[in-house]
Amino acid sequence: MKPTIMQVAERAQVSKATVSRVLNRNPQVKEDIKERVLKAIEELGYRPSAIARNLATSRSNMIGLILPDITNPYFPVLARGIEDAAHRLGYALFISNTDNDPKLELEYIHKMVEQQVGGIVLISASLDEEAVHDLTSLKTPIVLCDRLIDGAPFDAVLIDDYRAAYEAVRFLSSQGHVRIAHMAGPKNIQSAENRKRGYLDAMRDAGLEPFVSAGSFHYESGLHQMDAVIEEYRPTALFAANDLVALGAIQQAQRRGLRVPDDIAVIGCDDIPFGQMSSPALSTISIPVYQIGVTAVQLLEDRMKGGKPGTRNVILEHRLIHRESCGGVERK
């Protein structure tokens, strides 16, 4: 038979209310009483009911995380930052993967709300105006992570994708490249659109003719796009929407007998571990992925505690990492 909260109270020689205050981390409990209660809990093997505690405090110890693509190695690092921060603050994590499907995303959000999660960290597949209105009507705090949603009044943590792309292209042009292609990400995802805008503006400011190939964030997209990019544009450099696309492009370029970076220089975006392991090692925009996750949880907890009104966008710093896939030889 499982021990009860009353048995803990009797062993610690305190009231049931005092045990509850200890379980809910009430700072007004004296240290010696707290130690007695914790010792009794350990001796009895007592495990409080999360549901009962949530009902008693009107606050859940669960937070939700909605990911767009768990197979992308970028997102497990982000999830790890979220999970570690949540654990330190006393929360458990409830994770759902949407496969970039907006309908599935909304379904999971509502399921999490029904499960009375305290808040949700959302990496959105891209929601329309009606869906955003639906989310704002919910009483559950939401923080956006890595991607913004147009018109959504939620706190967000991300990098400046426009500036990151602009800097990558300017770096390539400073090496003498004049034919710089861009493999863009999905049109409905704001981070991909911002990277494309950064590329286009950098090319315009350098007086260069742009070439954009539309695709997805997947490795296979880089493979499939590369043939058309080479045949239609014949670039000496490439900026890809993310590292997976860049790695796919490098693989296909090498299959066609091109040398990277001698024949074509490549820069990705994300700095996933596989990029450092590839041959040649991938030049990329390094994003503080883990810290984005940690910061998102900090913002979410502040919202769950009734933080100040007004939307906050936290922009973390990125870095351009120059590795083997991006040489320094002058081009004509």
Short mmCIF file of C-alpha atoms in Angstrom, two decimals:
data_model
loop_
_atom_site.label_atom_id
_atom_site.label_comp_id
_atom_site.label_asym_id
_atom_site.label_seq_id
_atom_site.Cartn_x
_atom_site.Cartn_y
_atom_site.Cartn_z
CA MET A 1 0.00 0.00 0.00
CA LYS A 2 1.36 3.43 -0.99
CA PRO A 3 2.22 5.82 1.84
CA THR A 4 -0.02 8.85 2.21
CA ILE A 5 0.66 12.50 2.91
CA MET A 6 -0.92 12.02 6.37
CA GLN A 7 1.62 9.31 7.20
CA VAL A 8 4.42 11.66 6.17
CA ALA A 9 2.97 14.35 8.43
CA GLU A 10 2.73 11.94 11.38
CA ARG A 11 6.33 10.74 10.97
CA ALA A 12 7.67 14.28 10.65
CA GLN A 13 5.42 15.44 13.52
CA VAL A 14 3.95 18.27 11.48
CA SER A 15 0.57 19.06 9.98
CA LYS A 16 -0.60 17.87 6.57
CA ALA A 17 -0.59 21.51 5.44
CA THR A 18 3.09 21.83 6.35
CA VAL A 19 3.95 18.80 4.20
CA SER A 20 2.08 20.41 1.31
CA ARG A 21 4.02 23.64 1.77
CA VAL A 22 7.32 21.72 1.64
CA LEU A 23 6.24 19.86 -1.52
CA ASN A 24 5.31 23.16 -3.16
CA ARG A 25 8.64 24.79 -2.18
CA ASN A 26 7.12 27.43 0.07
CA PRO A 27 10.08 29.60 1.23
CA GLN A 28 8.37 30.40 4.55
CA VAL A 29 8.89 26.86 5.88
CA LYS A 30 11.71 26.76 8.46
CA GLU A 31 14.79 24.81 7.39
CA ASP A 32 14.70 22.31 10.29
CA ILE A 33 11.02 21.50 9.62
CA LYS A 34 11.71 21.15 5.88
CA GLU A 35 14.54 18.68 6.61
CA ARG A 36 12.24 16.59 8.87
CA VAL A 37 9.56 16.42 6.20
CA LEU A 38 12.03 15.52 3.43
CA LYS A 39 13.55 12.82 5.63
CA ALA A 40 10.09 11.35 6.31
CA ILE A 41 9.29 11.41 2.59
CA GLU A 42 12.51 9.53 1.80
CA GLU A 43 12.03 6.95 4.58
CA LEU A 44 8.45 6.20 3.57
CA GLY A 45 9.10 6.34 -0.19
CA TYR A 46 6.26 8.83 -0.60
CA ARG A 47 5.51 10.06 -4.13
CA PRO A 48 3.02 12.93 -4.29
CA SER A 49 0.34 12.87 -6.97
CA ALA A 50 1.14 15.49 -9.62
CA ILE A 51 -2.55 15.78 -10.49
CA ALA A 52 -3.57 16.35 -6.88
CA ARG A 53 -0.80 18.88 -6.39
CA ASN A 54 -1.81 20.75 -9.54
CA LEU A 55 -5.43 20.92 -8.41
CA ALA A 56 -4.39 22.17 -5.01
CA THR A 57 -2.06 24.88 -6.33
CA SER A 58 -3.88 25.70 -9.62
CA ARG A 59 -0.48 25.33 -11.27
CA SER A 60 0.81 22.43 -13.32
CA ASN A 61 4.31 21.05 -12.95
CA MET A 62 4.22 20.09 -16.66
CA ILE A 63 5.21 22.25 -19.60
CA GLY A 64 4.70 21.33 -23.24
CA LEU A 65 7.18 21.43 -26.11
CA ILE A 66 6.00 21.26 -29.71
CA LEU A 67 8.72 20.44 -32.26
CA PRO A 68 8.35 20.59 -36.06
CA ASP A 69 10.80 17.81 -36.98
CA ILE A 70 12.49 15.62 -34.37
CA THR A 71 14.63 13.95 -37.09
CA ASN A 72 16.47 17.24 -37.73
CA PRO A 73 19.56 17.11 -35.44
CA TYR A 74 19.11 20.81 -34.67
CA PHE A 75 15.96 20.24 -32.62
CA PRO A 76 17.17 17.61 -30.12
CA VAL A 77 19.84 20.11 -28.98
CA LEU A 78 17.13 22.74 -28.58
CA ALA A 79 14.92 20.26 -26.72
CA ARG A 80 17.83 19.40 -24.41
CA GLY A 81 18.20 23.06 -23.43
CA ILE A 82 14.47 23.27 -22.75
CA GLU A 83 14.42 20.03 -20.77
CA ASP A 84 17.46 20.93 -18.64
CA ALA A 85 16.04 24.36 -17.81
CA ALA A 86 12.61 22.89 -17.05
CA HIS A 87 14.11 20.26 -14.75
CA ARG A 88 16.10 22.86 -12.81
CA LEU A 89 12.88 24.81 -12.23
CA GLY A 90 10.96 21.72 -11.11
CA TYR A 91 8.95 21.05 -14.28
CA ALA A 92 8.50 17.89 -16.32
CA LEU A 93 8.38 18.09 -20.12
CA PHE A 94 5.66 16.83 -22.46
CA ILE A 95 6.99 16.66 -26.08
CA SER A 96 5.06 16.39 -29.35
CA ASN A 97 6.37 16.32 -32.93
CA THR A 98 4.26 17.86 -35.73
CA ASP A 99 6.23 16.99 -38.90
CA ASN A 100 5.67 20.65 -39.88
CA ASP A 101 1.91 20.06 -40.13
CA PRO A 102 -0.08 23.15 -38.92
CA LYS A 103 -3.24 21.08 -38.29
CA LEU A 104 -1.33 18.59 -36.15
CA GLU A 105 0.32 21.49 -34.36
CA LEU A 106 -3.03 22.96 -33.32
CA GLU A 107 -4.29 19.52 -32.28
CA TYR A 108 -1.29 18.99 -30.00
CA ILE A 109 -1.60 22.46 -28.49
CA HIS A 110 -5.21 21.80 -27.54
CA LYS A 111 -4.35 18.37 -26.13
CA MET A 112 -1.66 19.93 -23.97
CA VAL A 113 -4.09 22.56 -22.74
CA GLU A 114 -6.58 19.79 -21.89
CA GLN A 115 -3.80 18.09 -19.89
CA GLN A 116 -3.46 21.36 -17.92
CA VAL A 117 0.18 22.03 -18.79
CA GLY A 118 1.44 25.18 -17.14
CA GLY A 119 2.76 26.59 -20.43
CA ILE A 120 3.93 25.67 -23.92
CA VAL A 121 7.18 26.27 -25.82
CA LEU A 122 6.16 26.33 -29.47
CA ILE A 123 8.39 25.90 -32.53
CA SER A 124 5.71 26.52 -35.08
CA ALA A 125 5.19 24.98 -38.50
CA SER A 126 3.46 28.28 -39.44
CA LEU A 127 -0.10 29.06 -38.41
CA ASP A 128 -2.64 31.24 -40.21
CA GLU A 129 -4.51 34.23 -38.77
CA GLU A 130 -7.47 32.14 -37.60
CA ALA A 131 -5.19 29.72 -35.77
CA VAL A 132 -3.32 32.60 -34.11
CA HIS A 133 -6.65 34.02 -32.89
CA ASP A 134 -7.48 30.56 -31.51
CA LEU A 135 -4.19 30.42 -29.59
CA THR A 136 -4.55 33.91 -28.13
CA SER A 137 -7.95 32.92 -26.71
CA LEU A 138 -6.33 30.16 -24.64
CA LYS A 139 -5.37 30.89 -21.05
CA THR A 140 -2.18 28.82 -21.30
CA PRO A 141 1.05 30.86 -21.66
CA ILE A 142 2.94 30.26 -24.92
CA VAL A 143 6.52 31.20 -25.83
CA LEU A 144 7.76 30.95 -29.41
CA CYS A 145 11.15 29.43 -29.97
CA ASP A 146 13.42 29.74 -33.04
CA ARG A 147 10.54 30.91 -35.29
CA LEU A 148 8.09 33.80 -35.14
CA ILE A 149 4.43 33.69 -36.22
CA ASP A 150 3.01 36.77 -37.94
CA GLY A 151 0.52 38.55 -35.70
CA ALA A 152 1.05 36.28 -32.68
CA PRO A 153 1.37 38.28 -29.41
CA PHE A 154 3.71 35.80 -27.74
CA ASP A 155 7.22 36.15 -26.32
CA ALA A 156 9.90 34.70 -28.59
CA VAL A 157 13.57 33.64 -28.50
CA LEU A 158 15.54 33.45 -31.75
CA ILE A 159 18.47 34.83 -33.71
CA ASP A 160 18.45 37.57 -36.34
CA ASP A 161 18.09 35.26 -39.35
CA TYR A 162 18.13 38.15 -41.81
CA ARG A 163 21.44 39.52 -40.51
CA ALA A 164 22.98 36.03 -40.31
CA ALA A 165 22.22 35.36 -43.98
CA TYR A 166 23.37 38.82 -45.02
CA GLU A 167 26.72 38.32 -43.26
CA ALA A 168 27.23 34.88 -44.82
CA VAL A 169 26.69 36.21 -48.34
CA ARG A 170 28.86 39.29 -47.78
CA PHE A 171 31.62 36.99 -46.54
CA LEU A 172 31.41 34.94 -49.74
CA SER A 173 31.42 38.04 -51.92
CA SER A 174 34.44 39.39 -50.01
CA GLN A 175 36.29 36.25 -51.11
CA GLY A 176 35.73 37.19 -54.73
CA HIS A 177 32.64 35.11 -55.47
CA VAL A 178 30.15 36.75 -57.82
CA ARG A 179 27.90 33.76 -58.60
CA ILE A 180 26.42 32.92 -55.20
CA ALA A 181 23.31 30.73 -55.16
CA HIS A 182 20.83 30.28 -52.32
CA MET A 183 18.96 27.08 -51.48
CA ALA A 184 15.98 28.47 -49.60
CA GLY A 185 13.85 26.80 -46.95
CA PRO A 186 10.04 26.45 -46.90
CA LYS A 187 8.11 29.56 -47.95
CA ASN A 188 5.68 29.35 -45.01
CA ILE A 189 8.39 29.44 -42.30
CA GLN A 190 9.50 32.90 -41.24
CA SER A 191 13.10 32.00 -40.39
CA ALA A 192 13.56 30.63 -43.91
CA GLU A 193 11.96 33.72 -45.43
CA ASN A 194 14.19 36.02 -43.37
CA ARG A 195 17.29 34.14 -44.48
CA LYS A 196 16.20 34.48 -48.09
CA ARG A 197 15.63 38.22 -47.64
CA GLY A 198 19.09 38.58 -46.11
CA TYR A 199 20.60 36.75 -49.09
CA LEU A 200 18.73 38.87 -51.65
CA ASP A 201 19.65 42.17 -49.99
CA ALA A 202 23.30 41.17 -49.64
CA MET A 203 23.45 40.22 -53.33
CA ARG A 204 21.76 43.50 -54.31
CA ASP A 205 24.12 45.56 -52.17
CA ALA A 206 27.11 43.78 -53.73
CA GLY A 207 25.75 44.44 -57.22
CA LEU A 208 25.36 40.71 -57.93
CA GLU A 209 22.63 38.74 -59.71
CA PRO A 210 20.81 36.40 -57.25
CA PHE A 211 19.69 32.84 -57.86
CA VAL A 212 17.22 31.24 -55.42
CA SER A 213 16.22 27.57 -55.46
CA ALA A 214 13.16 26.79 -53.31
CA GLY A 215 13.11 23.65 -51.19
CA SER A 216 12.72 22.32 -47.65
CA PHE A 217 14.96 22.00 -44.58
CA HIS A 218 15.82 18.35 -45.33
CA TYR A 219 19.10 16.75 -46.47
CA GLU A 220 17.33 15.26 -49.49
CA SER A 221 16.30 18.75 -50.58
CA GLY A 222 19.96 19.71 -50.93
CA LEU A 223 20.64 16.59 -52.96
CA HIS A 224 17.73 17.15 -55.33
CA GLN A 225 18.22 20.89 -55.82
CA MET A 226 21.93 20.78 -56.54
CA ASP A 227 21.70 19.44 -60.10
CA ALA A 228 19.36 22.24 -61.19
CA VAL A 229 21.41 24.91 -59.38
CA ILE A 230 24.61 23.79 -61.12
CA GLU A 231 23.05 23.48 -64.56
CA GLU A 232 21.00 26.69 -64.48
CA TYR A 233 23.34 29.03 -62.59
CA ARG A 234 26.81 27.43 -62.40
CA PRO A 235 27.65 29.04 -59.02
CA THR A 236 31.07 29.23 -57.42
CA ALA A 237 29.47 29.59 -53.98
CA LEU A 238 26.30 28.53 -52.19
CA PHE A 239 24.48 29.70 -49.07
CA ALA A 240 22.02 27.04 -47.87
CA ALA A 241 18.98 27.62 -45.64
CA ASN A 242 20.32 25.15 -43.08
CA ASP A 243 23.15 22.66 -42.54
CA LEU A 244 21.20 19.60 -43.67
CA VAL A 245 20.52 21.21 -47.04
CA ALA A 246 24.16 22.31 -47.28
CA LEU A 247 25.40 18.78 -46.57
CA GLY A 248 23.07 17.34 -49.20
CA ALA A 249 24.31 19.91 -51.71
CA ILE A 250 27.95 19.07 -50.98
CA GLN A 251 27.26 15.36 -51.41
CA GLN A 252 25.63 15.90 -54.81
CA ALA A 253 28.32 18.33 -55.95
CA GLN A 254 30.99 15.76 -55.17
CA ARG A 255 29.05 13.07 -57.03
CA ARG A 256 29.19 15.33 -60.08
CA GLY A 257 32.95 15.64 -59.77
CA LEU A 258 33.04 19.13 -58.25
CA ARG A 259 35.52 19.91 -55.48
CA VAL A 260 34.40 21.76 -52.35
CA PRO A 261 35.56 24.47 -51.81
CA ASP A 262 37.84 24.67 -54.91
CA ASP A 263 34.97 24.56 -57.43
CA ILE A 264 32.14 25.64 -55.15
CA ALA A 265 32.25 27.09 -51.62
CA VAL A 266 29.38 26.24 -49.28
CA ILE A 267 28.00 27.88 -46.12
CA GLY A 268 25.10 26.41 -44.11
CA CYS A 269 23.18 27.61 -41.09
CA ASP A 270 22.63 26.01 -37.63
CA ASP A 271 26.05 24.46 -36.80
CA ILE A 272 24.75 20.92 -36.19
CA PRO A 273 27.40 18.37 -35.04
CA PHE A 274 27.31 16.52 -38.38
CA GLY A 275 28.69 19.64 -40.06
CA GLN A 276 31.96 19.36 -38.18
CA MET A 277 32.18 15.64 -39.00
CA SER A 278 31.63 16.03 -42.74
CA SER A 279 34.40 16.09 -45.33
CA PRO A 280 35.07 18.88 -45.93
CA ALA A 281 33.99 20.32 -42.57
CA LEU A 282 31.04 22.65 -43.11
CA SER A 283 31.28 26.43 -42.78
CA THR A 284 28.09 27.68 -41.16
CA ILE A 285 26.18 30.22 -39.12
CA SER A 286 26.51 29.01 -35.53
CA ILE A 287 23.32 29.43 -33.52
CA PRO A 288 23.27 29.21 -29.67
CA VAL A 289 20.67 26.45 -29.91
CA TYR A 290 20.91 25.15 -26.34
CA GLN A 291 20.72 28.67 -24.89
CA ILE A 292 17.68 29.47 -27.02
CA GLY A 293 15.91 26.57 -25.29
CA VAL A 294 17.01 27.66 -21.82
CA THR A 295 15.91 31.25 -22.42
CA ALA A 296 12.52 30.11 -23.75
CA VAL A 297 11.81 28.24 -20.51
CA GLN A 298 12.85 31.25 -18.43
CA LEU A 299 10.44 33.47 -20.37
CA LEU A 300 7.71 30.85 -20.07
CA GLU A 301 8.06 30.55 -16.31
CA ASP A 302 7.86 34.32 -16.01
CA ARG A 303 4.59 34.25 -18.00
CA MET A 304 3.27 31.39 -15.88
CA LYS A 305 3.91 33.52 -12.81
CA GLY A 306 2.02 36.46 -14.32
CA GLY A 307 4.98 38.50 -15.61
CA LYS A 308 4.76 42.03 -16.98
CA PRO A 309 2.44 42.64 -19.96
CA GLY A 310 3.84 43.28 -23.42
CA THR A 311 5.50 41.00 -25.96
CA ARG A 312 9.22 40.36 -25.63
CA ASN A 313 11.49 39.18 -28.44
CA VAL A 314 14.88 38.02 -27.19
CA ILE A 315 17.48 37.99 -29.98
CA LEU A 316 20.59 35.90 -29.23
CA GLU A 317 23.90 36.33 -31.05
CA HIS A 318 25.01 34.12 -33.94
CA ARG A 319 28.54 33.58 -35.31
CA LEU A 320 29.92 32.82 -38.76
CA ILE A 321 32.14 29.73 -38.48
CA HIS A 322 34.70 29.48 -41.31
CA ARG A 323 35.66 25.82 -41.88
CA GLU A 324 36.94 23.79 -44.85
CA SER A 325 33.88 24.06 -47.13
CA CYS A 326 34.48 27.78 -47.65
CA GLY A 327 37.91 28.54 -49.13
CA GLY A 328 39.65 31.86 -49.55
CA VAL A 329 40.74 31.64 -53.21
CA GLU A 330 39.77 34.59 -55.43
CA ARG A 331 37.10 33.91 -58.04
CA LYS A 332 36.28 35.60 -61.34
#
